[in-house]
């Protein structure tokens, strides 16, 4: 390291001397710009270029860096110090002998200064790179070579230092062995005693560790047995839990099924509650001047002849409906008794039984008339029962049930229901009013 420092100091002194001599020779030159490129300049400027054939100028070929006046002056000074030739209008060329005497250190310093100036130019954003590709490659090759030389020199220094340290260690070891040769016997005896003590303590410790190991193994066996029992219990618990989950799943499915069935039953119940069975079974409506029950017309018109079979079927439906309403309300007629018998219904009283079917004519229909008057009396009696029920529940008399068409004997709204000596259109109108009262009474019974 000392030799390297001395060599570096001598190299620095020689570079300074060369720099001073070059500065004295280049002080005569002038100009604000440096032309570092090979080729010819502008004729108007009168500047001339010089192509150097020596090795130091090869690194500067084809380098195009435009510098300002101040920066050019600084670079010129550096190049004069480093020994580079500068070409200007009032400056002479540098001789090859002067170029060969340039020191490598001054050459590198000049290149570094030029790179710094180029980087300062880069900061302004005017150019993207201070050197061309070939110049950059040459500079990189030169710097790489210098770095490799420095690394080889450093490796050599490290190897020399390692050898010196190894030699110093060998000398110290040999001297130590000579000094300690006399005490080997005593140290050996003391070491033997210490070894005996250590063997005894080691035997005792080994016995204690073996006993402790046996206890740990016994405890380990007991823990393994407990682990096995716990594993069995855990497995049994999992089986029981799985069975419980299956049972719970079945129970939930059954519950959901029952709930769905309950919903369906409730829906059907609501439909049945809203349905009027009597109204559906005995549908009362009208067809022009005729009142109809279950689609059968009741009555006759001069221009519209209706068969007696249809009239008898209508009377059979009406008789069955009125008797069903009485049974639903638990009413027993006091004066008459209805005998629904299909298309041959009859009405009975204390004197006898009367046919409520035809055919009959207007001149010979006394029994038919009594049967119709008895049916009308039963209808009026059931209407009176419905009104009394409403009044008993506290319904105001104005809102209590009442037949829309008032019945008095053999007349309904003033129209007689008898066929004898009566016109067909009047008889048909009275029967239509009678079916209207029967429909209203059916609605009351269904609602109650």
Short mmCIF file of C-alpha atoms in Angstrom, two decimals:
data_model
loop_
_atom_site.label_atom_id
_atom_site.label_comp_id
_atom_site.label_asym_id
_atom_site.label_seq_id
_atom_site.Cartn_x
_atom_site.Cartn_y
_atom_site.Cartn_z
CA UNK A 1 0.00 0.00 0.00
CA UNK A 2 2.88 2.38 0.82
CA UNK A 3 4.50 1.59 -2.51
CA UNK A 4 1.24 2.27 -4.33
CA UNK A 5 0.83 5.60 -2.56
CA UNK A 6 4.39 6.60 -3.50
CA UNK A 7 3.77 5.65 -7.11
CA UNK A 8 0.55 7.65 -7.23
CA UNK A 9 2.33 10.70 -5.70
CA UNK A 10 5.12 10.57 -8.26
CA UNK A 11 2.59 10.21 -11.07
CA UNK A 12 0.66 13.26 -9.78
CA UNK A 13 3.86 15.36 -9.67
CA UNK A 14 4.78 14.43 -13.22
CA UNK A 15 1.25 15.21 -14.43
CA UNK A 16 1.38 18.65 -12.79
CA UNK A 17 4.73 19.42 -14.45
CA UNK A 18 3.38 18.37 -17.84
CA UNK A 19 0.28 20.44 -17.30
CA UNK A 20 2.32 23.56 -16.47
CA UNK A 21 4.46 23.14 -19.56
CA UNK A 22 1.41 22.59 -21.79
CA UNK A 23 -0.32 25.62 -20.28
CA UNK A 24 2.65 27.82 -21.07
CA UNK A 25 2.66 26.56 -24.67
CA UNK A 26 -1.12 26.91 -25.12
CA UNK A 27 -1.44 30.39 -23.57
CA UNK A 28 -0.83 31.91 -26.97
CA UNK A 29 -4.04 30.40 -28.41
CA UNK A 30 -7.54 32.02 -28.24
CA UNK A 31 -11.16 31.47 -29.24
CA UNK A 32 -14.45 30.85 -27.53
CA UNK A 33 -15.27 27.42 -28.99
CA UNK A 34 -13.51 24.07 -29.37
CA UNK A 35 -13.88 22.00 -32.48
CA UNK A 36 -13.64 18.31 -31.47
CA UNK A 37 -14.87 16.84 -34.74
CA UNK A 38 -12.89 15.82 -37.77
CA UNK A 39 -13.64 17.48 -41.07
CA UNK A 40 -13.64 21.01 -42.56
CA UNK A 41 -15.34 24.09 -41.09
CA UNK A 42 -17.25 27.03 -42.58
CA UNK A 43 -15.30 29.16 -45.06
CA UNK A 44 -16.76 32.41 -43.67
CA UNK A 45 -15.55 31.64 -40.16
CA UNK A 46 -12.11 30.79 -41.44
CA UNK A 47 -11.64 28.05 -38.88
CA UNK A 48 -9.49 25.05 -39.67
CA UNK A 49 -9.62 21.55 -38.24
CA UNK A 50 -6.77 19.27 -37.42
CA UNK A 51 -6.99 15.49 -37.44
CA UNK A 52 -4.71 13.88 -34.90
CA UNK A 53 -3.11 10.60 -35.71
CA UNK A 54 -1.91 9.77 -32.23
CA UNK A 55 -3.67 7.52 -29.66
CA UNK A 56 -5.03 10.24 -27.26
CA UNK A 57 -6.96 11.94 -30.07
CA UNK A 58 -8.70 8.72 -31.15
CA UNK A 59 -11.10 9.03 -28.20
CA UNK A 60 -12.23 12.47 -29.34
CA UNK A 61 -13.04 11.63 -32.97
CA UNK A 62 -16.58 12.21 -34.16
CA UNK A 63 -17.68 13.92 -30.87
CA UNK A 64 -20.19 16.66 -31.59
CA UNK A 65 -20.86 18.72 -28.41
CA UNK A 66 -21.86 22.37 -28.85
CA UNK A 67 -20.55 24.50 -25.96
CA UNK A 68 -21.12 28.12 -24.97
CA UNK A 69 -18.25 30.57 -24.84
CA UNK A 70 -17.69 30.33 -21.09
CA UNK A 71 -17.84 26.52 -21.08
CA UNK A 72 -15.62 26.34 -24.14
CA UNK A 73 -13.00 28.46 -22.38
CA UNK A 74 -13.04 26.17 -19.33
CA UNK A 75 -12.71 23.07 -21.50
CA UNK A 76 -9.87 24.68 -23.42
CA UNK A 77 -8.00 25.28 -20.18
CA UNK A 78 -8.56 21.66 -19.15
CA UNK A 79 -7.36 20.39 -22.50
CA UNK A 80 -4.29 22.61 -22.34
CA UNK A 81 -3.53 21.19 -18.90
CA UNK A 82 -4.10 17.63 -20.14
CA UNK A 83 -2.00 18.13 -23.24
CA UNK A 84 -4.72 17.94 -25.92
CA UNK A 85 -4.14 19.85 -29.18
CA UNK A 86 -6.47 22.81 -29.75
CA UNK A 87 -7.07 24.24 -33.23
CA UNK A 88 -8.12 27.88 -33.67
CA UNK A 89 -7.61 30.74 -36.14
CA UNK A 90 -4.63 32.17 -34.29
CA UNK A 91 -3.25 28.89 -32.83
CA UNK A 92 -0.68 26.48 -34.13
CA UNK A 93 -0.83 22.69 -34.08
CA UNK A 94 0.71 20.63 -31.28
CA UNK A 95 3.57 18.45 -32.26
CA UNK A 96 3.34 14.64 -31.97
CA UNK A 97 6.20 14.61 -29.48
CA UNK A 98 4.21 16.80 -27.13
CA UNK A 99 1.15 14.58 -27.47
CA UNK A 100 3.16 11.45 -26.66
CA UNK A 101 4.42 13.03 -23.44
CA UNK A 102 0.90 13.47 -22.11
CA UNK A 103 0.24 11.63 -18.91
CA UNK A 104 -2.63 9.17 -18.61
CA UNK A 105 -3.92 10.86 -15.47
CA UNK A 106 -4.19 14.26 -17.16
CA UNK A 107 -5.84 12.60 -20.16
CA UNK A 108 -8.54 11.02 -17.96
CA UNK A 109 -9.08 14.29 -16.05
CA UNK A 110 -9.65 16.16 -19.29
CA UNK A 111 -12.12 13.55 -20.50
CA UNK A 112 -13.97 13.70 -17.16
CA UNK A 113 -14.19 17.49 -17.39
CA UNK A 114 -15.59 17.27 -20.91
CA UNK A 115 -18.19 14.72 -19.75
CA UNK A 116 -19.22 17.02 -16.88
CA UNK A 117 -19.68 19.94 -19.27
CA UNK A 118 -21.70 17.74 -21.61
CA UNK A 119 -23.91 16.62 -18.74
CA UNK A 120 -24.50 20.25 -17.77
CA UNK A 121 -25.64 20.81 -21.35
CA UNK A 122 -27.99 17.86 -21.00
CA UNK A 123 -29.70 19.53 -18.01
CA UNK A 124 -31.02 22.29 -20.29
CA UNK A 125 -32.97 19.70 -22.32
CA UNK A 126 -31.43 20.75 -25.65
CA UNK A 127 -29.82 17.37 -26.46
CA UNK A 128 -30.43 13.78 -25.44
CA UNK A 129 -26.79 12.55 -25.16
CA UNK A 130 -23.42 14.35 -25.02
CA UNK A 131 -21.50 11.83 -27.19
CA UNK A 132 -22.05 9.87 -30.36
CA UNK A 133 -22.25 6.08 -30.26
CA UNK A 134 -18.65 5.41 -31.34
CA UNK A 135 -17.20 7.92 -28.88
CA UNK A 136 -19.26 6.51 -26.05
CA UNK A 137 -18.09 2.97 -26.95
CA UNK A 138 -14.44 4.06 -26.94
CA UNK A 139 -14.79 5.87 -23.60
CA UNK A 140 -16.57 2.87 -22.09
CA UNK A 141 -13.85 0.50 -23.32
CA UNK A 142 -11.12 2.71 -21.85
CA UNK A 143 -12.86 3.04 -18.49
CA UNK A 144 -13.52 -0.71 -18.40
CA UNK A 145 -9.86 -1.46 -19.01
CA UNK A 146 -8.82 0.95 -16.26
CA UNK A 147 -11.33 -0.62 -13.84
CA UNK A 148 -9.98 -4.12 -14.61
CA UNK A 149 -6.42 -2.92 -14.00
CA UNK A 150 -7.43 -1.38 -10.70
CA UNK A 151 -9.20 -4.58 -9.63
CA UNK A 152 -6.14 -6.71 -10.52
CA UNK A 153 -3.90 -4.35 -8.55
CA UNK A 154 -6.24 -4.46 -5.55
CA UNK A 155 -6.31 -8.29 -5.71
CA UNK A 156 -2.51 -8.33 -5.72
CA UNK A 157 -2.42 -6.04 -2.66
CA UNK A 158 -4.87 -8.23 -0.80
CA UNK A 159 -2.85 -11.39 -1.57
CA UNK A 160 0.33 -9.71 -0.31
CA UNK A 161 -1.38 -8.60 2.89
CA UNK A 162 -2.71 -12.14 3.44
CA UNK A 163 0.80 -13.62 3.05
CA UNK A 164 2.26 -11.13 5.51
CA UNK A 165 -0.42 -11.90 8.11
CA UNK A 166 0.12 -15.67 7.65
CA UNK A 167 3.89 -15.32 8.17
CA UNK A 168 3.32 -13.19 11.27
CA UNK A 169 0.97 -15.85 12.71
CA UNK A 170 3.48 -18.66 12.15
CA UNK A 171 6.20 -16.73 13.94
CA UNK A 172 3.93 -16.06 16.94
CA UNK A 173 2.88 -19.72 17.17
CA UNK A 174 6.43 -21.06 17.10
CA UNK A 175 7.56 -18.68 19.86
CA UNK A 176 4.57 -19.58 21.99
CA UNK A 177 5.32 -23.27 21.71
CA UNK A 178 8.88 -22.77 22.95
CA UNK A 179 7.71 -20.81 26.00
CA UNK A 180 4.98 -23.26 26.98
CA UNK A 181 7.00 -26.47 26.56
CA UNK A 182 7.92 -26.63 30.25
CA UNK A 183 4.40 -26.44 31.62
CA UNK A 184 2.87 -29.27 29.52
CA UNK A 185 3.31 -31.95 32.16
CA UNK A 186 1.67 -29.97 34.93
CA UNK A 187 -1.20 -28.90 32.72
CA UNK A 188 -1.69 -32.51 31.59
CA UNK A 189 -1.98 -33.72 35.18
CA UNK A 190 -4.42 -30.97 36.06
CA UNK A 191 -6.40 -31.74 32.92
CA UNK A 192 -6.55 -35.44 33.85
CA UNK A 193 -7.93 -34.54 37.29
CA UNK A 194 -10.48 -32.25 35.75
CA UNK A 195 -11.44 -34.97 33.29
CA UNK A 196 -12.01 -37.43 36.14
CA UNK A 197 -14.23 -34.94 37.96
CA UNK A 198 -16.12 -34.22 34.76
CA UNK A 199 -16.61 -37.95 34.12
CA UNK A 200 -18.06 -38.47 37.58
CA UNK A 201 -20.42 -35.51 37.29
CA UNK A 202 -21.36 -36.64 33.81
CA UNK A 203 -22.20 -40.13 35.07
CA UNK A 204 -24.40 -38.72 37.82
CA UNK A 205 -26.11 -36.38 35.40
CA UNK A 206 -26.59 -39.22 32.91
CA UNK A 207 -28.25 -41.36 35.58
CA UNK A 208 -30.54 -38.49 36.55
CA UNK A 209 -31.45 -37.87 32.92
CA UNK A 210 -32.21 -41.57 32.40
CA UNK A 211 -34.52 -41.59 35.40
CA UNK A 212 -36.22 -38.45 34.14
CA UNK A 213 -36.52 -40.02 30.66
CA UNK A 214 -38.19 -43.11 32.16
CA UNK A 215 -40.68 -40.91 34.03
CA UNK A 216 -41.41 -38.93 30.90
CA UNK A 217 -41.94 -42.12 28.90
CA UNK A 218 -44.34 -43.46 31.54
CA UNK A 219 -46.24 -40.21 31.51
CA UNK A 220 -46.27 -40.33 27.72
CA UNK A 221 -47.78 -43.82 27.76
CA UNK A 222 -50.51 -42.69 30.18
CA UNK A 223 -51.23 -39.66 28.01
CA UNK A 224 -51.48 -41.88 24.93
CA UNK A 225 -53.98 -44.09 26.70
CA UNK A 226 -56.01 -41.03 27.72
CA UNK A 227 -55.79 -39.79 24.14
CA UNK A 228 -57.15 -43.10 22.85
CA UNK A 229 -60.06 -42.99 25.29
CA UNK A 230 -60.78 -39.38 24.35
CA UNK A 231 -60.70 -40.34 20.66
CA UNK A 232 -63.24 -43.11 21.33
CA UNK A 233 -65.48 -40.71 23.24
CA UNK A 234 -65.15 -38.14 20.48
CA UNK A 235 -66.09 -40.70 17.84
CA UNK A 236 -69.13 -41.79 19.87
CA UNK A 237 -70.09 -38.15 20.31
CA UNK A 238 -69.84 -37.56 16.56
CA UNK A 239 -72.00 -40.61 15.87
CA UNK A 240 -74.60 -39.41 18.35
CA UNK A 241 -74.50 -35.92 16.86
CA UNK A 242 -74.94 -37.28 13.34
CA UNK A 243 -77.90 -39.37 14.46
CA UNK A 244 -79.39 -36.32 16.14
CA UNK A 245 -78.91 -34.25 12.99
CA UNK A 246 -80.60 -36.93 10.89
CA UNK A 247 -83.50 -37.11 13.33
CA UNK A 248 -83.77 -33.34 13.38
CA UNK A 249 -83.71 -33.27 9.56
CA UNK A 250 -86.51 -35.83 9.39
CA UNK A 251 -88.50 -33.91 11.96
CA UNK A 252 -88.07 -30.66 10.05
CA UNK A 253 -89.14 -32.31 6.82
CA UNK A 254 -92.22 -33.74 8.52
CA UNK A 255 -93.01 -30.38 10.07
CA UNK A 256 -92.65 -28.63 6.72
CA UNK A 257 -94.91 -31.23 5.13
CA UNK A 258 -97.55 -30.73 7.84
CA UNK A 259 -97.30 -26.97 7.48
CA UNK A 260 -97.76 -27.22 3.73
CA UNK A 261 -100.75 -29.48 4.20
CA UNK A 262 -102.15 -27.03 6.73
CA UNK A 263 -101.73 -24.17 4.30
CA UNK A 264 -103.50 -26.13 1.58
CA UNK A 265 -106.30 -27.06 3.98
CA UNK A 266 -106.69 -23.44 5.09
CA UNK A 267 -106.83 -22.30 1.50
CA UNK A 268 -109.48 -24.88 0.70
CA UNK A 269 -111.38 -23.89 3.83
CA UNK A 270 -111.38 -20.26 2.76
CA UNK A 271 -112.66 -21.29 -0.66
CA UNK A 272 -115.39 -23.40 0.92
CA UNK A 273 -116.32 -20.60 3.31
CA UNK A 274 -116.64 -18.19 0.45
CA UNK A 275 -118.59 -20.71 -1.61
CA UNK A 276 -122.41 -20.82 -1.39
CA UNK A 277 -123.34 -24.45 -1.76
CA UNK A 278 -127.05 -23.83 -2.03
CA UNK A 279 -126.47 -21.08 -4.56
CA UNK A 280 -124.24 -23.34 -6.63
CA UNK A 281 -126.63 -26.30 -6.42
CA UNK A 282 -129.80 -24.26 -6.97
CA UNK A 283 -128.81 -21.37 -9.16
CA UNK A 284 -131.69 -18.91 -9.43
CA UNK A 285 -131.61 -16.42 -12.27
CA UNK A 286 -133.90 -15.08 -14.99
CA UNK A 287 -134.39 -15.62 -18.70
CA UNK A 288 -136.41 -12.75 -20.14
CA UNK A 289 -139.87 -12.78 -18.52
CA UNK A 290 -139.19 -16.16 -16.87
CA UNK A 291 -137.58 -16.87 -13.57
CA UNK A 292 -135.20 -19.85 -13.71
CA UNK A 293 -133.85 -22.27 -11.14
CA UNK A 294 -131.03 -24.63 -12.13
CA UNK A 295 -131.67 -23.58 -15.70
CA UNK A 296 -135.34 -24.59 -15.73
CA UNK A 297 -137.93 -21.95 -16.63
CA UNK A 298 -140.95 -21.55 -14.35
CA UNK A 299 -144.11 -20.23 -16.02
CA UNK A 300 -145.69 -19.97 -19.44
CA UNK A 301 -146.16 -17.18 -21.95
CA UNK A 302 -148.62 -16.98 -24.85
CA UNK A 303 -145.96 -16.58 -27.47
CA UNK A 304 -143.35 -18.79 -25.74
CA UNK A 305 -144.72 -22.21 -24.95
CA UNK A 306 -142.84 -24.00 -22.14
CA UNK A 307 -143.20 -27.74 -21.70
CA UNK A 308 -144.77 -29.01 -18.48
CA UNK A 309 -141.79 -31.28 -17.92
CA UNK A 310 -139.54 -28.21 -17.58
CA UNK A 311 -142.05 -26.48 -15.29
CA UNK A 312 -142.34 -29.61 -13.12
CA UNK A 313 -138.55 -29.87 -12.86
CA UNK A 314 -138.34 -26.20 -11.82
CA UNK A 315 -141.01 -26.76 -9.10
CA UNK A 316 -139.10 -29.84 -7.91
CA UNK A 317 -135.85 -27.78 -7.56
CA UNK A 318 -137.69 -24.97 -5.74
CA UNK A 319 -139.39 -27.37 -3.34
CA UNK A 320 -136.11 -29.15 -2.55
CA UNK A 321 -134.31 -25.83 -1.98
CA UNK A 322 -136.95 -24.49 0.42
CA UNK A 323 -136.98 -27.73 2.40
CA UNK A 324 -133.14 -27.69 2.58
CA UNK A 325 -133.21 -24.12 3.93
CA UNK A 326 -135.72 -25.15 6.58
CA UNK A 327 -133.57 -28.10 7.64
CA UNK A 328 -130.47 -25.84 7.76
CA UNK A 329 -132.27 -23.36 10.03
CA UNK A 330 -133.96 -26.16 12.02
CA UNK A 331 -137.40 -24.82 11.19
CA UNK A 332 -140.55 -26.98 11.05
CA UNK A 333 -143.41 -25.53 9.09
CA UNK A 334 -146.62 -25.30 11.13
CA UNK A 335 -149.39 -25.35 8.50
CA UNK A 336 -147.88 -27.19 5.54
CA UNK A 337 -145.31 -29.85 4.76
CA UNK A 338 -143.16 -29.96 1.65
CA UNK A 339 -142.60 -33.26 -0.14
CA UNK A 340 -139.80 -32.79 -2.72
CA UNK A 341 -139.96 -35.77 -5.05
CA UNK A 342 -138.03 -34.77 -8.16
CA UNK A 343 -140.28 -33.68 -11.02
CA UNK A 344 -143.41 -34.72 -9.02
CA UNK A 345 -143.26 -32.61 -5.86
CA UNK A 346 -146.18 -32.35 -3.49
CA UNK A 347 -147.41 -30.08 -0.69
CA UNK A 348 -149.46 -31.48 2.22
CA UNK A 349 -151.58 -29.85 4.89
CA UNK A 350 -154.01 -31.14 7.49
CA UNK A 351 -156.68 -31.83 4.88
CA UNK A 352 -154.62 -33.73 2.31
CA UNK A 353 -151.76 -33.86 -0.16
CA UNK A 354 -151.72 -31.72 -3.29
CA UNK A 355 -149.75 -32.22 -6.47
CA UNK A 356 -147.30 -29.49 -7.43
CA UNK A 357 -146.83 -30.67 -11.00
CA UNK A 358 -148.84 -30.66 -14.23
CA UNK A 359 -150.19 -30.77 -16.78
CA UNK A 360 -153.21 -28.74 -15.71
CA UNK A 361 -155.37 -26.11 -17.38
CA UNK A 362 -156.79 -22.83 -16.29
CA UNK A 363 -160.22 -24.28 -15.79
CA UNK A 364 -159.41 -27.35 -13.73
CA UNK A 365 -156.38 -26.63 -11.46
CA UNK A 366 -157.73 -26.33 -7.90
CA UNK A 367 -155.33 -28.90 -6.37
CA UNK A 368 -152.42 -27.36 -8.28
CA UNK A 369 -153.39 -23.92 -6.93
CA UNK A 370 -153.56 -25.19 -3.31
CA UNK A 371 -150.11 -26.73 -3.65
CA UNK A 372 -148.67 -23.42 -4.93
CA UNK A 373 -150.41 -21.43 -2.16
CA UNK A 374 -149.00 -23.88 0.45
CA UNK A 375 -145.46 -23.45 -1.00
CA UNK A 376 -145.89 -19.66 -0.82
CA UNK A 377 -147.01 -19.95 2.83
CA UNK A 378 -143.91 -22.00 3.74
CA UNK A 379 -141.69 -19.39 2.06
CA UNK A 380 -143.33 -16.57 4.03
CA UNK A 381 -143.00 -18.53 7.32
CA UNK A 382 -139.24 -19.09 6.76
CA UNK A 383 -138.81 -15.38 5.94
CA UNK A 384 -140.52 -14.42 9.19
CA UNK A 385 -138.15 -16.77 11.07
CA UNK A 386 -135.12 -15.09 9.53
CA UNK A 387 -136.37 -11.64 10.53
CA UNK A 388 -136.99 -12.75 14.10
CA UNK A 389 -133.46 -14.14 14.29
CA UNK A 390 -131.98 -10.79 13.23
CA UNK A 391 -134.09 -8.91 15.74
CA UNK A 392 -133.04 -11.35 18.46
CA UNK A 393 -129.36 -10.68 17.67
CA UNK A 394 -129.96 -6.96 18.18
CA UNK A 395 -130.07 -5.96 14.54
CA UNK A 396 -132.18 -2.82 14.06
CA UNK A 397 -135.58 -3.40 12.54
CA UNK A 398 -134.63 -1.31 9.55
CA UNK A 399 -131.63 -3.58 8.89
CA UNK A 400 -133.27 -6.86 9.86
CA UNK A 401 -134.07 -9.40 7.16
CA UNK A 402 -137.25 -8.96 5.17
CA UNK A 403 -138.44 -10.49 1.92
CA UNK A 404 -138.20 -7.96 -0.91
CA UNK A 405 -141.65 -8.93 -2.22
CA UNK A 406 -144.33 -9.07 0.42
CA UNK A 407 -146.47 -12.23 0.59
CA UNK A 408 -150.14 -12.10 1.62
CA UNK A 409 -152.12 -15.31 1.22
CA UNK A 410 -152.03 -16.35 -2.41
CA UNK A 411 -150.56 -13.04 -3.58
CA UNK A 412 -147.03 -11.71 -3.81
CA UNK A 413 -146.69 -8.00 -4.44
CA UNK A 414 -150.40 -8.02 -5.32
CA UNK A 415 -150.04 -10.70 -8.01
CA UNK A 416 -151.85 -13.98 -7.43
CA UNK A 417 -149.95 -17.20 -7.79
CA UNK A 418 -153.03 -19.25 -8.73
CA UNK A 419 -153.34 -20.52 -12.26
CA UNK A 420 -157.15 -20.87 -12.36
CA UNK A 421 -158.88 -18.09 -14.29
CA UNK A 422 -155.54 -16.22 -14.52
CA UNK A 423 -153.50 -15.08 -17.46
CA UNK A 424 -150.24 -16.84 -18.18
CA UNK A 425 -148.14 -13.66 -18.21
CA UNK A 426 -149.45 -12.62 -14.76
CA UNK A 427 -148.90 -16.10 -13.37
CA UNK A 428 -145.35 -16.14 -14.80
CA UNK A 429 -144.58 -12.73 -13.24
CA UNK A 430 -145.82 -13.94 -9.81
CA UNK A 431 -143.60 -17.04 -10.06
CA UNK A 432 -140.60 -14.86 -10.97
CA UNK A 433 -141.17 -12.71 -7.84
CA UNK A 434 -141.47 -15.89 -5.75
CA UNK A 435 -138.09 -17.14 -7.03
CA UNK A 436 -136.57 -13.73 -6.19
CA UNK A 437 -137.71 -14.03 -2.56
CA UNK A 438 -136.35 -17.59 -2.45
CA UNK A 439 -132.93 -16.41 -3.72
CA UNK A 440 -132.72 -13.65 -1.10
CA UNK A 441 -133.68 -16.12 1.65
CA UNK A 442 -131.00 -18.53 0.41
CA UNK A 443 -128.34 -15.81 0.73
CA UNK A 444 -129.39 -15.05 4.32
CA UNK A 445 -129.22 -18.69 5.34
CA UNK A 446 -125.76 -19.09 3.81
CA UNK A 447 -124.46 -16.00 5.61
CA UNK A 448 -125.91 -16.99 8.98
#
